[in-house]
Amino acid sequence: MPPQHQQHQKRPQLQEQEEADSLLSTRSPESEGDSEDEEKAYESKEKVIIVGTGESESTESDNCFATPPFSWKKLWLFTGPGFLISIAFLDPGNLEGDLQAGAIAGYSLLWLLMWATVMGLLIQLLSARLGVATGRHLAELCRDQYPTWARYLLWFMAELALIGADIQEVIGSAIAIKILSHGVLPLWAGVLITAFDCFVFLFLENYGVRKLEAVFAVLIATMALSFAWMFGETKPSGKELLLGVLVPKLSSKTIRQAVGVVGCIIMPHNVFLHSALVQSRNIETHKRGRVQEALNYYSIESSAALLVSFVINLFVTTVFAKGFYGTEQATSIGLVNAGQYLQEKYGGGLFPILYIWGIGLLAAGQSSTITGTYAGQFIMGGFLNLRLKKWLRALITRSFAIVPTIIVALVFDTSEGMLDVLNEWLNVLQSIQIPFAIIPLLILVSKEQVMGVFTIGPALKVVAWIVALLVILINGYLLLDFFSSEVNGLFFGSLVSAVIAAYVAFVIYLVWQGGAFNSCLRLVRSKNLMQTGN
């Protein structure tokens, strides 16, 4: 064979190898130069050591493409971030959605709760994938992806969503404290206690990530035990429960509760948080096999965590379906009076059900406020690239939510009805923010120059965008339904219409700026070229 032909054959092979090597480098060129100056989610000394655990010398080879075999010990070391994320599926806002769905719709929306959890799992797995493959979290990558004005607007939207979620979580925890103290501690006192507790728990992070994760595990176990106890006390129908999970049903009377079930599952701050939490493990991101190994373990532990959250939500929904479906109290029940209604319905027993409910609600409120503060640190640090000490960042992000929450507690402490109205407005606030977390996430995980070989494939991309579109449309219905009943008058209506127009324009800009349309066009063109070549 002529030397020129041999050289010609080697060139494509060399080119393929060079492309593979470049794809393994998942950090953008712009970020390499200033990586030392950037705010990091976790310092090297804070990370959990994974490499070499439970591996033989033959396994620890220099083959960067090989994925190490499964190890239960490694799965245990990777377990943690998914359970912290699952807490957002169990916060007081979700519990209120569960109890209202059960009281008004009975068992009929359990199937929707299951599929909403599956959709939430998909979004969270994509967030984890982004964090593991790039070594950076969503807020940091948004800082590079979008121009300055769009980045600041995205940060502002993320902070609004976080404040809205935090107010609900702190108020839920304060309600639980009021229940457990026999009303001695008013709502505002519960808010202050919750704020202080948050710093106490965050202080545990100084003793290592695993210690903090252990605290969350205890809080989740407390919720599981409390609501399982309630489930056992009320004895819901097993047959109706099974039919509710397996047989889809939806009526015009329960459409609002259905929208609430889906709307509560995906929390904007949770999408940012997961991409940061997965970096708490020391992963060799330059080795493809190690990255794939981490993705495999995170997928297992996140699925297990959200299965636990689904079961807990199932307990709450079925308890209120058994006790209040078809009753006069069904439409008036809420987070504030739910415990009292349970007490009147089922009485004391071995341990009064009012206090069981209060303990579960307290665990949900405390854990979700901590994760909210945690998310706030990453969001602020990522978007603004602030190099602040963690306690100072926690103080700033905590103050953003605590100050308005204390005001809310003082104003609304004497009115259950006003608290329910406030909760509706906070749900709307968070629904508005969902596209500003999901759209950047889907665009980034679809970009080869960001994700390298871990870019999601065409099939997963289509499924992810369908899920995102479905969630956005469902929340859009909630917004339309809410504003149609709340907006009165020509001036106010015109103002809301102008805001909606600007909102839609920004969403379209995010998609366009991210290159989603262009990538779709390139995909279509490449397929056409392949067909033409054949």
Short mmCIF file of C-alpha atoms in Angstrom, two decimals:
data_model
loop_
_atom_site.label_atom_id
_atom_site.label_comp_id
_atom_site.label_asym_id
_atom_site.label_seq_id
_atom_site.Cartn_x
_atom_site.Cartn_y
_atom_site.Cartn_z
CA MET A 1 0.00 0.00 0.00
CA PRO A 2 1.43 3.43 -0.87
CA PRO A 3 2.64 5.49 2.12
CA GLN A 4 0.41 8.37 1.09
CA HIS A 5 -2.67 6.12 1.31
CA GLN A 6 -1.62 4.78 4.71
CA GLN A 7 -1.15 8.33 5.95
CA HIS A 8 -4.54 9.26 4.51
CA GLN A 9 -6.15 6.38 6.45
CA LYS A 10 -4.45 7.33 9.70
CA ARG A 11 -5.64 10.91 9.59
CA PRO A 12 -9.32 10.15 10.25
CA GLN A 13 -8.34 7.84 13.12
CA LEU A 14 -6.08 10.51 14.60
CA GLN A 15 -8.81 13.10 14.13
CA GLU A 16 -11.37 10.86 15.90
CA GLN A 17 -8.98 10.35 18.83
CA GLU A 18 -8.36 14.07 19.12
CA GLU A 19 -12.11 14.75 19.04
CA ALA A 20 -12.68 12.13 21.75
CA ASP A 21 -9.96 13.68 23.91
CA SER A 22 -11.41 17.15 23.44
CA LEU A 23 -14.90 15.93 24.30
CA LEU A 24 -13.63 14.53 27.59
CA SER A 25 -12.72 18.07 28.58
CA THR A 26 -16.15 19.25 29.65
CA ARG A 27 -15.25 22.73 30.81
CA SER A 28 -15.68 25.64 28.43
CA PRO A 29 -12.47 27.35 27.29
CA GLU A 30 -13.62 30.62 28.78
CA SER A 31 -13.89 29.10 32.23
CA GLU A 32 -10.46 27.48 32.28
CA GLY A 33 -8.51 30.68 32.52
CA ASP A 34 -10.34 32.12 35.49
CA SER A 35 -11.23 28.93 37.31
CA GLU A 36 -8.96 29.87 40.20
CA ASP A 37 -10.85 33.13 40.72
CA GLU A 38 -14.33 31.60 40.54
CA GLU A 39 -16.57 30.80 43.47
CA LYS A 40 -16.70 27.01 43.88
CA ALA A 41 -19.57 24.94 45.22
CA TYR A 42 -17.18 22.85 47.34
CA GLU A 43 -13.49 23.17 48.05
CA SER A 44 -11.34 20.09 47.47
CA LYS A 45 -10.92 19.46 51.20
CA GLU A 46 -14.73 19.45 51.67
CA LYS A 47 -15.44 16.73 49.12
CA VAL A 48 -16.13 13.08 49.91
CA ILE A 49 -13.34 10.84 48.60
CA ILE A 50 -14.65 8.24 46.15
CA VAL A 51 -11.79 7.09 43.91
CA GLY A 52 -10.20 3.83 45.00
CA THR A 53 -12.98 2.89 47.43
CA GLY A 54 -13.69 -0.82 47.24
CA GLU A 55 -11.49 -1.22 44.12
CA SER A 56 -8.68 -3.62 43.46
CA GLU A 57 -5.39 -2.47 41.92
CA SER A 58 -6.42 -3.96 38.57
CA THR A 59 -9.56 -1.81 38.59
CA GLU A 60 -7.63 1.40 39.20
CA SER A 61 -6.15 1.48 35.72
CA ASP A 62 -5.23 4.40 33.53
CA ASN A 63 -8.04 3.55 31.10
CA CYS A 64 -10.13 6.70 31.33
CA PHE A 65 -12.92 5.15 29.25
CA ALA A 66 -13.59 2.13 31.51
CA THR A 67 -16.46 2.36 34.01
CA PRO A 68 -15.57 0.61 37.31
CA PRO A 69 -17.86 -2.25 38.40
CA PHE A 70 -20.79 -1.67 40.73
CA SER A 71 -19.98 -1.40 44.43
CA TRP A 72 -22.46 -1.14 47.30
CA LYS A 73 -19.86 0.73 49.32
CA LYS A 74 -19.54 3.34 46.58
CA LEU A 75 -23.31 3.63 46.27
CA TRP A 76 -23.40 4.43 49.98
CA LEU A 77 -20.75 7.14 49.54
CA PHE A 78 -22.68 8.69 46.64
CA THR A 79 -25.94 8.60 48.60
CA GLY A 80 -26.94 11.99 49.96
CA PRO A 81 -27.57 14.67 47.32
CA GLY A 82 -30.70 12.93 46.00
CA PHE A 83 -32.26 12.82 49.46
CA LEU A 84 -31.53 16.51 50.02
CA ILE A 85 -33.26 17.18 46.70
CA SER A 86 -36.25 15.00 47.64
CA ILE A 87 -37.03 17.38 50.52
CA ALA A 88 -38.33 19.96 48.02
CA PHE A 89 -40.93 17.33 47.04
CA LEU A 90 -42.00 17.19 50.71
CA ASP A 91 -42.03 20.83 51.77
CA PRO A 92 -45.10 22.38 53.48
CA GLY A 93 -46.36 23.72 50.14
CA ASN A 94 -46.40 20.19 48.72
CA LEU A 95 -48.06 18.82 51.86
CA GLU A 96 -50.81 21.42 51.52
CA GLY A 97 -51.27 20.43 47.88
CA ASP A 98 -51.46 16.77 48.95
CA LEU A 99 -54.07 17.30 51.64
CA GLN A 100 -56.25 19.49 49.41
CA ALA A 101 -56.01 17.00 46.54
CA GLY A 102 -57.05 14.19 48.89
CA ALA A 103 -59.88 16.14 50.54
CA ILE A 104 -61.38 17.47 47.28
CA ALA A 105 -60.46 14.78 44.71
CA GLY A 106 -60.21 11.71 46.95
CA TYR A 107 -57.96 8.98 45.58
CA SER A 108 -58.46 9.99 41.93
CA LEU A 109 -55.25 12.05 41.50
CA LEU A 110 -52.76 9.54 42.90
CA TRP A 111 -51.78 8.48 39.36
CA LEU A 112 -50.95 12.10 38.57
CA LEU A 113 -48.87 12.40 41.73
CA MET A 114 -46.86 9.36 40.60
CA TRP A 115 -46.23 10.64 37.05
CA ALA A 116 -45.49 14.16 38.30
CA THR A 117 -42.80 12.64 40.53
CA VAL A 118 -41.38 10.77 37.51
CA MET A 119 -41.25 14.05 35.54
CA GLY A 120 -39.55 15.74 38.48
CA LEU A 121 -37.02 12.90 38.63
CA LEU A 122 -36.13 13.38 34.96
CA ILE A 123 -35.45 17.08 35.44
CA GLN A 124 -33.37 16.43 38.57
CA LEU A 125 -31.31 13.73 36.84
CA LEU A 126 -30.51 16.17 34.03
CA SER A 127 -29.44 18.74 36.62
CA ALA A 128 -27.17 16.15 38.28
CA ARG A 129 -25.79 15.18 34.86
CA LEU A 130 -24.88 18.80 34.16
CA GLY A 131 -23.07 19.19 37.47
CA VAL A 132 -21.11 15.93 37.24
CA ALA A 133 -20.08 16.24 33.58
CA THR A 134 -18.96 19.88 33.74
CA GLY A 135 -17.74 20.20 37.32
CA ARG A 136 -19.78 23.41 37.56
CA HIS A 137 -23.36 24.08 38.59
CA LEU A 138 -26.28 25.60 36.68
CA ALA A 139 -25.98 29.15 38.04
CA GLU A 140 -22.27 29.30 37.12
CA LEU A 141 -22.92 28.03 33.61
CA CYS A 142 -25.78 30.50 33.11
CA ARG A 143 -23.30 33.24 33.96
CA ASP A 144 -21.22 32.21 30.93
CA GLN A 145 -24.13 31.31 28.65
CA TYR A 146 -26.09 34.58 28.71
CA PRO A 147 -25.12 38.27 28.46
CA THR A 148 -24.89 40.39 31.60
CA TRP A 149 -28.42 41.85 31.53
CA ALA A 150 -30.03 38.42 30.99
CA ARG A 151 -27.83 36.86 33.67
CA TYR A 152 -28.88 39.43 36.26
CA LEU A 153 -32.52 39.01 35.30
CA LEU A 154 -32.23 35.22 35.64
CA TRP A 155 -30.60 35.69 39.05
CA PHE A 156 -33.41 38.04 40.13
CA MET A 157 -36.04 35.51 39.01
CA ALA A 158 -34.26 32.67 40.82
CA GLU A 159 -34.10 34.75 44.01
CA LEU A 160 -37.82 35.57 43.75
CA ALA A 161 -38.68 31.88 43.39
CA LEU A 162 -36.45 31.06 46.35
CA ILE A 163 -38.00 33.75 48.55
CA GLY A 164 -41.52 32.55 47.65
CA ALA A 165 -40.65 28.94 48.47
CA ASP A 166 -38.85 29.96 51.66
CA ILE A 167 -41.79 31.96 52.98
CA GLN A 168 -44.05 28.92 52.54
CA GLU A 169 -41.53 26.62 54.20
CA VAL A 170 -40.82 28.91 57.16
CA ILE A 171 -44.54 29.59 57.71
CA GLY A 172 -45.20 25.81 57.58
CA SER A 173 -42.53 25.21 60.20
CA ALA A 174 -43.92 28.06 62.35
CA ILE A 175 -47.42 26.54 62.13
CA ALA A 176 -45.99 23.23 63.36
CA ILE A 177 -44.27 24.97 66.29
CA LYS A 178 -47.54 26.71 67.16
CA ILE A 179 -49.35 23.33 67.13
CA LEU A 180 -46.74 21.57 69.26
CA SER A 181 -46.61 24.45 71.78
CA HIS A 182 -50.42 24.47 72.26
CA GLY A 183 -50.55 27.92 70.69
CA VAL A 184 -48.21 29.44 73.30
CA LEU A 185 -45.71 30.41 70.60
CA PRO A 186 -47.31 32.65 67.96
CA LEU A 187 -46.48 32.44 64.27
CA TRP A 188 -43.80 35.15 64.36
CA ALA A 189 -41.98 33.36 67.20
CA GLY A 190 -41.99 30.14 65.16
CA VAL A 191 -40.49 32.07 62.25
CA LEU A 192 -37.61 33.32 64.42
CA ILE A 193 -36.98 29.83 65.84
CA THR A 194 -36.92 28.37 62.32
CA ALA A 195 -34.47 31.04 61.17
CA PHE A 196 -32.15 30.30 64.09
CA ASP A 197 -32.42 26.52 63.65
CA CYS A 198 -31.38 26.92 60.05
CA PHE A 199 -28.02 28.37 61.07
CA VAL A 200 -27.54 25.66 63.68
CA PHE A 201 -28.00 22.93 61.08
CA LEU A 202 -25.82 24.72 58.53
CA PHE A 203 -23.10 24.91 61.19
CA LEU A 204 -22.94 21.12 60.98
CA GLU A 205 -21.51 21.48 57.48
CA ASN A 206 -18.25 22.50 59.14
CA TYR A 207 -17.98 18.90 60.36
CA GLY A 208 -18.33 17.51 56.84
CA VAL A 209 -20.93 17.04 54.13
CA ARG A 210 -21.83 13.56 55.39
CA LYS A 211 -22.81 14.91 58.83
CA LEU A 212 -25.21 17.39 57.26
CA GLU A 213 -26.66 14.67 55.04
CA ALA A 214 -27.18 12.50 58.13
CA VAL A 215 -29.28 15.27 59.71
CA PHE A 216 -31.46 15.38 56.61
CA ALA A 217 -31.81 11.60 56.69
CA VAL A 218 -33.15 11.86 60.27
CA LEU A 219 -35.65 14.57 59.25
CA ILE A 220 -36.88 12.53 56.27
CA ALA A 221 -37.21 9.45 58.49
CA THR A 222 -39.22 11.56 60.97
CA MET A 223 -41.60 12.61 58.19
CA ALA A 224 -41.92 9.05 56.94
CA LEU A 225 -42.63 7.70 60.42
CA SER A 226 -45.13 10.47 61.30
CA PHE A 227 -47.19 10.23 58.13
CA ALA A 228 -47.00 6.42 58.07
CA TRP A 229 -48.39 6.48 61.64
CA MET A 230 -51.23 8.72 60.45
CA PHE A 231 -51.83 6.31 57.56
CA GLY A 232 -52.06 3.42 60.00
CA GLU A 233 -54.39 5.34 62.34
CA THR A 234 -56.86 6.37 59.61
CA LYS A 235 -56.72 3.08 57.62
CA PRO A 236 -57.41 4.33 54.06
CA SER A 237 -58.84 1.88 51.52
CA GLY A 238 -56.07 -0.20 49.94
CA LYS A 239 -58.25 -1.03 46.92
CA GLU A 240 -59.10 2.61 46.19
CA LEU A 241 -55.47 3.57 46.70
CA LEU A 242 -54.31 1.01 44.14
CA LEU A 243 -56.98 2.06 41.64
CA GLY A 244 -56.07 5.71 42.16
CA VAL A 245 -52.42 5.01 41.30
CA LEU A 246 -53.08 2.76 38.29
CA VAL A 247 -56.24 4.20 36.70
CA PRO A 248 -56.03 7.80 35.37
CA LYS A 249 -59.08 9.91 36.24
CA LEU A 250 -59.65 13.62 35.81
CA SER A 251 -62.81 15.68 36.09
CA SER A 252 -63.63 19.35 35.65
CA LYS A 253 -64.21 19.61 39.42
CA THR A 254 -60.68 18.52 40.27
CA ILE A 255 -58.71 20.27 37.51
CA ARG A 256 -57.36 22.92 39.88
CA GLN A 257 -56.09 20.30 42.33
CA ALA A 258 -54.55 18.38 39.42
CA VAL A 259 -52.67 21.48 38.29
CA GLY A 260 -51.51 22.02 41.87
CA VAL A 261 -50.16 18.45 42.12
CA VAL A 262 -47.98 18.92 39.04
CA GLY A 263 -47.07 22.53 39.79
CA CYS A 264 -45.72 21.73 43.26
CA ILE A 265 -43.35 19.00 42.12
CA ILE A 266 -40.74 20.98 40.17
CA MET A 267 -39.20 23.77 42.25
CA PRO A 268 -36.93 26.24 40.41
CA HIS A 269 -34.35 26.46 43.22
CA ASN A 270 -34.16 22.66 43.36
CA VAL A 271 -32.98 22.50 39.73
CA PHE A 272 -30.10 24.84 40.58
CA LEU A 273 -29.33 23.02 43.83
CA HIS A 274 -28.92 19.49 42.48
CA SER A 275 -26.23 20.49 39.96
CA ALA A 276 -24.21 21.91 42.87
CA LEU A 277 -24.77 19.15 45.44
CA VAL A 278 -23.37 16.42 43.16
CA GLN A 279 -20.02 18.20 43.26
CA SER A 280 -19.65 17.28 46.95
CA ARG A 281 -18.01 14.04 45.76
CA ASN A 282 -14.44 13.99 44.50
CA ILE A 283 -14.85 12.79 40.90
CA GLU A 284 -12.14 12.69 38.26
CA THR A 285 -14.05 14.65 35.64
CA HIS A 286 -11.27 14.21 33.06
CA LYS A 287 -11.92 10.45 32.99
CA ARG A 288 -15.00 9.39 31.07
CA GLY A 289 -15.44 6.14 32.99
CA ARG A 290 -15.40 7.92 36.38
CA VAL A 291 -17.98 10.45 35.23
CA GLN A 292 -20.24 7.70 33.92
CA GLU A 293 -19.82 5.82 37.18
CA ALA A 294 -20.90 8.88 39.16
CA LEU A 295 -23.93 9.39 36.90
CA ASN A 296 -24.96 5.77 37.41
CA TYR A 297 -24.77 5.99 41.21
CA TYR A 298 -26.51 9.36 41.34
CA SER A 299 -29.32 8.00 39.15
CA ILE A 300 -29.87 5.09 41.56
CA GLU A 301 -29.82 7.19 44.74
CA SER A 302 -31.99 9.97 43.29
CA SER A 303 -34.57 7.44 42.10
CA ALA A 304 -34.64 5.81 45.55
CA ALA A 305 -34.96 9.20 47.26
CA LEU A 306 -37.88 10.34 45.09
CA LEU A 307 -39.56 6.96 45.58
CA VAL A 308 -39.48 7.66 49.33
CA SER A 309 -40.89 11.15 48.75
CA PHE A 310 -43.68 9.73 46.58
CA VAL A 311 -44.66 7.26 49.30
CA ILE A 312 -44.76 10.03 51.92
CA ASN A 313 -46.90 12.25 49.65
CA LEU A 314 -49.09 9.22 49.05
CA PHE A 315 -49.61 8.78 52.80
CA VAL A 316 -50.71 12.40 53.22
CA THR A 317 -53.07 12.40 50.23
CA THR A 318 -54.79 9.15 51.19
CA VAL A 319 -55.18 10.14 54.86
CA PHE A 320 -57.13 13.26 53.88
CA ALA A 321 -58.99 11.41 51.13
CA LYS A 322 -60.22 8.88 53.68
CA GLY A 323 -61.10 11.47 56.28
CA PHE A 324 -62.53 14.42 54.36
CA TYR A 325 -63.45 13.51 50.77
CA GLY A 326 -67.10 14.39 50.21
CA THR A 327 -67.45 16.24 53.53
CA GLU A 328 -68.32 19.88 54.17
CA GLN A 329 -64.79 20.62 55.43
CA ALA A 330 -63.17 19.44 52.18
CA THR A 331 -63.07 22.84 50.50
CA SER A 332 -61.99 24.78 53.59
CA ILE A 333 -59.15 22.58 54.81
CA GLY A 334 -55.62 24.00 54.66
CA LEU A 335 -52.22 23.78 56.29
CA VAL A 336 -53.26 25.91 59.29
CA ASN A 337 -56.40 23.99 60.29
CA ALA A 338 -55.53 20.51 58.96
CA GLY A 339 -54.23 19.27 62.32
CA GLN A 340 -57.34 20.42 64.17
CA TYR A 341 -59.61 18.75 61.62
CA LEU A 342 -57.65 15.51 61.99
CA GLN A 343 -57.94 15.71 65.77
CA GLU A 344 -61.71 16.23 65.60
CA LYS A 345 -62.10 13.38 63.13
CA TYR A 346 -59.86 10.74 64.70
CA GLY A 347 -59.35 11.87 68.30
CA GLY A 348 -56.43 11.02 70.52
CA GLY A 349 -55.54 7.35 70.40
CA LEU A 350 -52.18 6.21 71.74
CA PHE A 351 -50.66 9.49 70.65
CA PRO A 352 -52.89 12.42 69.54
CA ILE A 353 -52.94 12.64 65.74
CA LEU A 354 -52.67 16.44 66.01
CA TYR A 355 -49.13 16.10 67.38
CA ILE A 356 -48.19 13.42 64.86
CA TRP A 357 -49.20 15.84 62.13
CA GLY A 358 -47.30 18.65 63.88
CA ILE A 359 -44.09 16.61 64.14
CA GLY A 360 -44.22 15.62 60.47
CA LEU A 361 -44.95 19.20 59.40
CA LEU A 362 -42.10 20.51 61.58
CA ALA A 363 -39.63 18.06 60.01
CA ALA A 364 -40.82 19.09 56.53
CA GLY A 365 -40.54 22.80 57.32
CA GLN A 366 -37.15 22.64 59.01
CA SER A 367 -35.52 20.48 56.35
CA SER A 368 -36.90 22.48 53.42
CA THR A 369 -35.78 25.83 54.88
CA ILE A 370 -32.24 24.50 55.24
CA THR A 371 -32.13 23.28 51.64
CA GLY A 372 -33.61 26.61 50.56
CA THR A 373 -30.80 28.49 52.28
CA TYR A 374 -28.30 26.04 50.81
CA ALA A 375 -29.70 26.66 47.31
CA GLY A 376 -29.58 30.42 47.90
CA GLN A 377 -25.84 30.25 48.54
CA PHE A 378 -25.17 28.47 45.26
CA ILE A 379 -27.54 30.68 43.25
CA MET A 380 -26.04 33.92 44.53
CA GLY A 381 -22.45 32.68 44.34
CA GLY A 382 -22.91 31.22 40.87
CA PHE A 383 -24.68 34.10 39.15
CA LEU A 384 -22.67 36.89 40.80
CA ASN A 385 -19.37 35.01 41.31
CA LEU A 386 -19.16 36.20 44.92
CA ARG A 387 -16.23 34.96 46.93
CA LEU A 388 -17.78 35.23 50.40
CA LYS A 389 -17.45 33.06 53.46
CA LYS A 390 -20.28 30.54 53.69
CA TRP A 391 -21.70 31.90 56.94
CA LEU A 392 -21.88 35.40 55.44
CA ARG A 393 -23.52 34.13 52.26
CA ALA A 394 -25.98 32.14 54.37
CA LEU A 395 -26.76 35.25 56.43
CA ILE A 396 -27.45 37.32 53.30
CA THR A 397 -29.60 34.69 51.57
CA ARG A 398 -31.44 33.89 54.83
CA SER A 399 -32.22 37.56 55.43
CA PHE A 400 -33.80 37.86 51.97
CA ALA A 401 -36.53 35.44 53.06
CA ILE A 402 -36.72 35.87 56.83
CA VAL A 403 -37.44 39.61 56.83
CA PRO A 404 -40.52 39.37 54.54
CA THR A 405 -41.60 36.18 56.34
CA ILE A 406 -41.65 37.91 59.74
CA ILE A 407 -43.75 40.70 58.22
CA VAL A 408 -46.12 38.09 56.78
CA ALA A 409 -46.32 36.29 60.14
CA LEU A 410 -47.21 39.49 61.99
CA VAL A 411 -49.83 40.54 59.44
CA PHE A 412 -51.46 37.17 58.79
CA ASP A 413 -51.16 35.49 62.22
CA THR A 414 -54.81 36.04 63.12
CA SER A 415 -56.36 35.05 59.79
CA GLU A 416 -56.33 31.52 58.36
CA GLY A 417 -58.16 32.69 55.24
CA MET A 418 -55.56 35.36 54.51
CA LEU A 419 -52.77 32.80 54.87
CA ASP A 420 -54.47 30.61 52.25
CA VAL A 421 -54.70 33.59 49.88
CA LEU A 422 -51.03 34.36 50.50
CA ASN A 423 -50.16 30.74 49.74
CA GLU A 424 -51.96 30.98 46.38
CA TRP A 425 -49.97 34.10 45.47
CA LEU A 426 -46.71 32.37 46.46
CA ASN A 427 -47.59 29.36 44.30
CA VAL A 428 -48.15 31.73 41.39
CA LEU A 429 -44.81 33.42 42.06
CA GLN A 430 -42.96 30.10 41.87
CA SER A 431 -44.91 28.93 38.82
CA ILE A 432 -43.79 32.05 36.95
CA GLN A 433 -40.13 31.21 37.60
CA ILE A 434 -40.14 27.59 36.37
CA PRO A 435 -39.11 28.33 32.73
CA PHE A 436 -36.10 30.33 33.95
CA ALA A 437 -34.61 27.21 35.53
CA ILE A 438 -35.74 24.46 33.15
CA ILE A 439 -34.97 26.16 29.81
CA PRO A 440 -31.31 27.01 30.60
CA LEU A 441 -30.86 23.49 32.00
CA LEU A 442 -32.17 21.76 28.87
CA ILE A 443 -30.16 24.02 26.57
CA LEU A 444 -26.92 23.39 28.47
CA VAL A 445 -27.27 19.59 28.69
CA SER A 446 -27.93 19.58 24.92
CA LYS A 447 -24.72 21.47 24.08
CA GLU A 448 -21.75 19.36 23.05
CA GLN A 449 -19.26 22.14 23.80
CA VAL A 450 -20.55 22.17 27.39
CA MET A 451 -21.26 18.49 28.06
CA GLY A 452 -18.77 16.76 25.74
CA VAL A 453 -19.58 13.07 25.28
CA PHE A 454 -22.27 13.34 27.97
CA THR A 455 -24.57 15.48 25.86
CA ILE A 456 -28.07 14.02 25.96
CA GLY A 457 -29.18 12.11 22.86
CA PRO A 458 -31.99 13.10 20.47
CA ALA A 459 -34.58 10.79 22.08
CA LEU A 460 -33.92 12.01 25.62
CA LYS A 461 -33.83 15.59 24.36
CA VAL A 462 -37.31 15.24 22.85
CA VAL A 463 -38.70 13.65 26.02
CA ALA A 464 -37.12 16.32 28.22
CA TRP A 465 -38.51 19.19 26.13
CA ILE A 466 -41.97 17.57 26.09
CA VAL A 467 -41.89 17.28 29.89
CA ALA A 468 -40.67 20.87 30.22
CA LEU A 469 -43.36 22.14 27.84
CA LEU A 470 -46.02 20.16 29.70
CA VAL A 471 -44.94 21.57 33.08
CA ILE A 472 -44.79 25.12 31.69
CA LEU A 473 -48.24 24.81 30.08
CA ILE A 474 -49.77 23.36 33.26
CA ASN A 475 -48.33 26.19 35.32
CA GLY A 476 -49.48 28.60 32.62
CA TYR A 477 -53.01 27.31 33.10
CA LEU A 478 -52.67 27.94 36.83
CA LEU A 479 -51.53 31.50 36.16
CA LEU A 480 -54.34 32.13 33.67
CA ASP A 481 -56.94 30.74 36.06
CA PHE A 482 -55.57 32.77 38.94
CA PHE A 483 -55.26 36.11 37.14
CA SER A 484 -58.64 35.77 35.42
CA SER A 485 -60.27 35.65 38.86
CA GLU A 486 -58.03 38.25 40.51
CA VAL A 487 -57.51 40.90 37.82
CA ASN A 488 -60.26 43.51 37.61
CA GLY A 489 -60.33 46.85 35.85
CA LEU A 490 -58.98 48.09 32.52
CA PHE A 491 -55.79 49.66 33.89
CA PHE A 492 -54.77 46.66 35.99
CA GLY A 493 -55.68 44.29 33.15
CA SER A 494 -53.57 46.27 30.67
CA LEU A 495 -50.64 46.29 33.09
CA VAL A 496 -50.83 42.52 33.61
CA SER A 497 -51.07 41.98 29.82
CA ALA A 498 -47.93 44.07 29.27
CA VAL A 499 -46.04 42.12 31.94
CA ILE A 500 -47.16 38.81 30.40
CA ALA A 501 -45.99 39.96 26.96
CA ALA A 502 -42.55 40.89 28.35
CA TYR A 503 -42.41 37.57 30.21
CA VAL A 504 -43.17 35.53 27.08
CA ALA A 505 -40.62 37.56 25.09
CA PHE A 506 -37.89 36.79 27.65
CA VAL A 507 -38.72 33.07 27.60
CA ILE A 508 -38.44 33.06 23.79
CA TYR A 509 -35.15 34.95 24.05
CA LEU A 510 -33.71 32.35 26.45
CA VAL A 511 -34.53 29.56 24.02
CA TRP A 512 -33.19 31.47 21.02
CA GLN A 513 -30.04 32.71 22.74
CA GLY A 514 -29.33 29.19 23.95
CA GLY A 515 -29.31 27.95 20.36
CA ALA A 516 -32.10 25.41 20.79
CA PHE A 517 -33.69 26.44 17.49
CA ASN A 518 -30.36 26.43 15.69
CA SER A 519 -29.41 22.99 17.03
CA CYS A 520 -32.73 21.59 15.83
CA LEU A 521 -32.11 23.06 12.38
CA ARG A 522 -28.61 21.58 12.29
CA LEU A 523 -29.99 18.18 13.29
CA VAL A 524 -32.56 18.29 10.49
CA ARG A 525 -29.97 19.43 7.95
CA SER A 526 -27.49 16.73 8.93
CA LYS A 527 -30.16 14.06 8.54
CA ASN A 528 -31.07 15.43 5.11
CA LEU A 529 -27.40 15.41 4.06
CA MET A 530 -27.01 11.81 5.24
CA GLN A 531 -30.08 10.75 3.30
CA THR A 532 -28.79 12.61 0.20
CA GLY A 533 -25.39 10.97 0.52
CA ASN A 534 -26.95 7.53 0.74
#
